[in-house]
Short mmCIF file of C-alpha atoms in Angstrom, two decimals:
data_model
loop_
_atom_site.label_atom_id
_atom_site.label_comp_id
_atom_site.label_asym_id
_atom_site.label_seq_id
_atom_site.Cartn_x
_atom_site.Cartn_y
_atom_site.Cartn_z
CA UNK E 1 87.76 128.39 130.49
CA UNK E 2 85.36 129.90 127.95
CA UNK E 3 87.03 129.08 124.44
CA UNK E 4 86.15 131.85 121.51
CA UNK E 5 86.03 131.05 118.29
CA UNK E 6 88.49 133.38 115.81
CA UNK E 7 87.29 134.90 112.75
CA UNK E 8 84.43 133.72 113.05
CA UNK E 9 81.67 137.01 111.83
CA UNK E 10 77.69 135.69 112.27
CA UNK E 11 76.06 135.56 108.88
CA UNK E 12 74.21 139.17 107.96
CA UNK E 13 70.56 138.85 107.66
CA UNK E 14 67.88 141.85 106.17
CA UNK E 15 64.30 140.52 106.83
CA UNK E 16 61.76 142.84 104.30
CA UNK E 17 58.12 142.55 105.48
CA UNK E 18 55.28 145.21 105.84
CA UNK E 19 54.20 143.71 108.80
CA UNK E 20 56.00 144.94 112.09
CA UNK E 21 55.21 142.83 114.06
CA UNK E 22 56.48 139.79 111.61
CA UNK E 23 59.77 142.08 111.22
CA UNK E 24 60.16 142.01 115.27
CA UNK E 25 59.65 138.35 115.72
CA UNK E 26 61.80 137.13 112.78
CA UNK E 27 64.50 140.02 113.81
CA UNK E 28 64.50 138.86 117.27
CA UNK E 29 64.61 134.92 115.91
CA UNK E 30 67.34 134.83 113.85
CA UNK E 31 68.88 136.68 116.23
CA UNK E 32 68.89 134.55 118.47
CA UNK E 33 69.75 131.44 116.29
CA UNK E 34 73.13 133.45 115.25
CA UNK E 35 72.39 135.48 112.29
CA UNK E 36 72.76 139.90 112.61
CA UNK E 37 69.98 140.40 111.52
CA UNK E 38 68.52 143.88 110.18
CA UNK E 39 64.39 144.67 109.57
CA UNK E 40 63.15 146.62 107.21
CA UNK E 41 59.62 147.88 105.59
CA UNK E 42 60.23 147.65 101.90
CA UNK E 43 62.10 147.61 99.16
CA UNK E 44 63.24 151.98 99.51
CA UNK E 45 64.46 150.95 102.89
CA UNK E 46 66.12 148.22 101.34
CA UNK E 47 68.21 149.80 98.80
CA UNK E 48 69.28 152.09 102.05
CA UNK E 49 70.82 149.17 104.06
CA UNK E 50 72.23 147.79 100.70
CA UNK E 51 74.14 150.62 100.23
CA UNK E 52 75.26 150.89 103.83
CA UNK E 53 76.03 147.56 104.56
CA UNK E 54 75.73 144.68 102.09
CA UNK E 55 73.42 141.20 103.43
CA UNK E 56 74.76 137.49 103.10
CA UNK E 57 71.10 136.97 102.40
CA UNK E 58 67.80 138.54 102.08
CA UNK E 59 64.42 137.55 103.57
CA UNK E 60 61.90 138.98 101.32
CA UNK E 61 57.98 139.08 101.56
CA UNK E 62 56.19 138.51 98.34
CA UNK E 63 52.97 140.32 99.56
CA UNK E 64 53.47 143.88 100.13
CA UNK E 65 51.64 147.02 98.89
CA UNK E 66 53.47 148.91 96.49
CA UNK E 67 56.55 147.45 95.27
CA UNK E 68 56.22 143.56 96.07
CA UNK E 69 58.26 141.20 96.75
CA UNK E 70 58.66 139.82 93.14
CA UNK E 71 59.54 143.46 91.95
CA UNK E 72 61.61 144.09 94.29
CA UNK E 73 63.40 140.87 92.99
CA UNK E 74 63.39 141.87 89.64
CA UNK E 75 64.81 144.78 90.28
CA UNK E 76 67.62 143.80 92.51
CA UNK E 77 68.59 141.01 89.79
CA UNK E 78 68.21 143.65 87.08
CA UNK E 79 70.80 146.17 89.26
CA UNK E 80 73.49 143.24 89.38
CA UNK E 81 72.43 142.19 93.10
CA UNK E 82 73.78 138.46 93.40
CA UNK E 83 72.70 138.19 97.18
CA UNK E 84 70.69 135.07 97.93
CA UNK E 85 66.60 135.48 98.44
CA UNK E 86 64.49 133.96 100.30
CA UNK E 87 60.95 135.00 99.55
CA UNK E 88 58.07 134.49 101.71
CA UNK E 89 54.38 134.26 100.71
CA UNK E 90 51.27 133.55 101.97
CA UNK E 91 50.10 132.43 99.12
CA UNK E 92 50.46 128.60 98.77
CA UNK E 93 49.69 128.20 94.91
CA UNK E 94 52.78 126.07 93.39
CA UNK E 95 52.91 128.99 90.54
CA UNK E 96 53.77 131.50 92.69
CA UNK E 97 56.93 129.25 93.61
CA UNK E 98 57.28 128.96 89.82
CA UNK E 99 56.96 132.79 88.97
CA UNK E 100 59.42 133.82 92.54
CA UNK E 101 62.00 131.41 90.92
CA UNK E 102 61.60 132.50 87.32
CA UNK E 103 62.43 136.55 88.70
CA UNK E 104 65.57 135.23 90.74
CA UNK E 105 65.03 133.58 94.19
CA UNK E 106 66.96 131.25 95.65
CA UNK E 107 64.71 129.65 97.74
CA UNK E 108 61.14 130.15 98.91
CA UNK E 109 58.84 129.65 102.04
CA UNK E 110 55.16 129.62 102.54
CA UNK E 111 53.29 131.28 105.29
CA UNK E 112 52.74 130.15 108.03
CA UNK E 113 56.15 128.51 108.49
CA UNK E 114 57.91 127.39 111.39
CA UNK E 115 60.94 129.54 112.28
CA UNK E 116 63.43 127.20 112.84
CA UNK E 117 62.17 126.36 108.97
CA UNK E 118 63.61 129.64 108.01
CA UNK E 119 66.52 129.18 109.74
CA UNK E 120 67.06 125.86 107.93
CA UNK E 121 66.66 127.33 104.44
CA UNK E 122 68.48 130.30 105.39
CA UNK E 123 71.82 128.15 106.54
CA UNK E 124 71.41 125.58 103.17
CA UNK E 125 71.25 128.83 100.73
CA UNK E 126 74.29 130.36 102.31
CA UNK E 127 75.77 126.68 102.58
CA UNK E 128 75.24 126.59 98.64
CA UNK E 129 76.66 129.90 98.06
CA UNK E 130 79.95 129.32 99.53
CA UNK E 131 80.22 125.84 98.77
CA UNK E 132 79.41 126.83 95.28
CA UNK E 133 82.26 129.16 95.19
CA UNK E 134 85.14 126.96 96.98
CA UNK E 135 84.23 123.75 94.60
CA UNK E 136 84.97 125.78 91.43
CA UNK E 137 88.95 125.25 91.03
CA UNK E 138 90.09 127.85 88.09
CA UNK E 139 89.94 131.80 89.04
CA UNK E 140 89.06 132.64 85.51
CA UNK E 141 88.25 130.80 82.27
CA UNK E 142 86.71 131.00 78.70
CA UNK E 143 84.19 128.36 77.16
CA UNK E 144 82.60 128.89 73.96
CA UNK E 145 82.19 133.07 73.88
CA UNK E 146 81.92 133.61 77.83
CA UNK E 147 84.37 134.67 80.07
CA UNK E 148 83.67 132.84 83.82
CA UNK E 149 85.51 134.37 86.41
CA UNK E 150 84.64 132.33 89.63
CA UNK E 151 86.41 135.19 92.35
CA UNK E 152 84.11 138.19 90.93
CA UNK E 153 81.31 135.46 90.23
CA UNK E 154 80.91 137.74 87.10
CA UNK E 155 80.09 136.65 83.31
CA UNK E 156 81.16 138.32 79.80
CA UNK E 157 80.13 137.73 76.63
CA UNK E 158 81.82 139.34 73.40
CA UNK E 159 82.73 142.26 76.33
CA UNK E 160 79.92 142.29 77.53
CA UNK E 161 79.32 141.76 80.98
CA UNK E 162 75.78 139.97 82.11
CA UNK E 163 73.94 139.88 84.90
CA UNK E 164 73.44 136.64 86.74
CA UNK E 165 72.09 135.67 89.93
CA UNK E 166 73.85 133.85 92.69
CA UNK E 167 72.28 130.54 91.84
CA UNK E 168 72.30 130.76 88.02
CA UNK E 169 75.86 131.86 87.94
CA UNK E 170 76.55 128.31 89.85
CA UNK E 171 74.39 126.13 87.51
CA UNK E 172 76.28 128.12 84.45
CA UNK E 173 79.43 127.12 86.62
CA UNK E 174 78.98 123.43 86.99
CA UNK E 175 77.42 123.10 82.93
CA UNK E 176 80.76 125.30 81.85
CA UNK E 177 82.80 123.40 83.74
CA UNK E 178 81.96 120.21 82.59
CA UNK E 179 81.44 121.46 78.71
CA UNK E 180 80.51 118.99 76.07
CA UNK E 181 79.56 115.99 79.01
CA UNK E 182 76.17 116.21 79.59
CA UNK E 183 75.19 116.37 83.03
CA UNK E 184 71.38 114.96 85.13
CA UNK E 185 69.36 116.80 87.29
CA UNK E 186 70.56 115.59 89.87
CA UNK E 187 74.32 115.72 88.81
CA UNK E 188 73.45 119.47 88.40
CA UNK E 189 72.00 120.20 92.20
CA UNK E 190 75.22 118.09 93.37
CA UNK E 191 78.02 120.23 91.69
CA UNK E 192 75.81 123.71 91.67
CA UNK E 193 74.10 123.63 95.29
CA UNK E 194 75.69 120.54 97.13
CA UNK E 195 74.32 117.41 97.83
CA UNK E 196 71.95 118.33 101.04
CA UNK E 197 69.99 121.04 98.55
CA UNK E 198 66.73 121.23 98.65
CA UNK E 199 65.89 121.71 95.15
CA UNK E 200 63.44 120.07 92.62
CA UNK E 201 64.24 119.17 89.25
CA UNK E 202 61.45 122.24 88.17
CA UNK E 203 63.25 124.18 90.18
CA UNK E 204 66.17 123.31 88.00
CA UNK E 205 64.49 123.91 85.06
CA UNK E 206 63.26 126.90 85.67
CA UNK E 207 66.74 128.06 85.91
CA UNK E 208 68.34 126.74 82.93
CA UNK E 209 65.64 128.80 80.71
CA UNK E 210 66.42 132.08 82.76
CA UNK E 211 69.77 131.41 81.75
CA UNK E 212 68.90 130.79 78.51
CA UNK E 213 67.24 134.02 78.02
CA UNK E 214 70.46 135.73 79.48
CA UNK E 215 73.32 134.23 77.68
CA UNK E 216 71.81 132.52 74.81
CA UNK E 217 71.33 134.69 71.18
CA UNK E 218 67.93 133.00 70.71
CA UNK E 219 66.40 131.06 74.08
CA UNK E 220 64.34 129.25 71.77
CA UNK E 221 66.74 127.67 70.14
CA UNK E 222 69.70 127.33 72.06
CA UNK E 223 73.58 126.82 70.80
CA UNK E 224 74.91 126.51 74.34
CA UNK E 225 72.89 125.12 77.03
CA UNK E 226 71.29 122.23 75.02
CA UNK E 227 68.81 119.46 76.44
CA UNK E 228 69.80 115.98 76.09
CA UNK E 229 66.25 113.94 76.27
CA UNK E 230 66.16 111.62 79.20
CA UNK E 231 69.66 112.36 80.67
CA UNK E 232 69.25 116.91 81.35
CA UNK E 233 71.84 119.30 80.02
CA UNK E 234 74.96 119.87 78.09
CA UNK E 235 77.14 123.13 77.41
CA UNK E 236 77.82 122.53 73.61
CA UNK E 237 80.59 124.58 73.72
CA UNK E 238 84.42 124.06 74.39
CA UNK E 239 86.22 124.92 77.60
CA UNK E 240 89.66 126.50 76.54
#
């Protein structure tokens, strides 16, 4: 008896990469490993299959002529896009990581890479994402002068609605939900991303200064997301 497994939809996949013959071998990968999985040129084509049919995640070249991957990014961040990112590169200097993450990544892979790699980063991002969403307990709350609603993953402040990605609106999550208690590294990866997340405490901080710059009236001198030498962070504000 062949047992089927109910409501059960595979994970949806775009793969963005120049080089066609890279686009037909990841396609025909991570279709095999589960994923439905779409291929696509650059970032025009991109915005197409956005429109048509929204990704679970993105797999996203850095190197490609034109609009690269890291404007591409940018831009998708800048439009409200919270879908996760992988970005691939063939460049293996540890700023490129740096400058991916800073322009709203979630995760990022050096070439050449094993498949099964991808695969791997690919299941922990989506992992994160909806683990992210099913820790957070209240629908909708207000700390300090944002408004967190955790079903819309959206942010307001005075009214104003701002733009976060997927993994900055968890790390906002976790430091708004635990307001006034300051909070590790670590701490922060384990209530943000989960416990098997691969990410570094640069990683981390990297983050907290995008978010910074998108919530905060100054980033240089923060009233919200404070640091607390040799412990991490703290959201000075009160949770009502």
């Amino acid at each position: 008896m062949i047992l089927r497994l109910m409501n059960t939809k595979p994970h949806r996949i775009i793969v963005v990469d120049d080089d066609p013959e890279l686009r037909a071998l990841l396609k025909r990968f991570l279709t095999e490993h589960g994923f439905e999985t779409r291929a696509v040129d650059g970032g025009a084509a991109l915005e197409r299959e956005l429109t048509r049919n929204p990704p679970d995640a993105i797999v996203l070249d850095l190197m490609m002529p034109g609009e690269d991957g890291l404007a591409v990014c940018r831009r998708l961040r800048a439009q409200g896009t919270l879908t996760p990112i992988v970005m691939l590169t063939a460049r293996g200097d540890p700023i490129d990581r740096i400058v991916g993450l800073e322009t709203g990544a979630d995760d990022y892979l050096g070439k050449p890479f094993e498949p099964r790699e991808l695969v791997a980063r690919l299941n922990a991002v989506l992992r994160r994402t909806r683990s992210a969403g099913q820790r957070m307990t209240e629908p909708e709350f207000r700390v300090g002068p944002l408004e967190i609603n955790m079903a819309e993953m959206s942010v307001r402040k005075s009214g104003e609605e701002i733009k976060l990605s997927g993994r900055e609106f968890a790390l906002l999550a976790a430091l708004a939900q635990s307001a006034g208690h300051p909070l590790t590294r670590a701490q922060l990866i384990d209530r943000a991303f989960g416990r098997d997340a691969e990410v570094s405490d640069r990683a981390i901080d990297v983050q907290i200064t995008r978010l910074r710059r998108a919530i905060e009236d100054r980033s240089d001198a923060p009233d919200l997301i404070k640091t607390v030498r040799g412990i991490g962070y703290v959201f000075a504000a009160r949770h009502d």
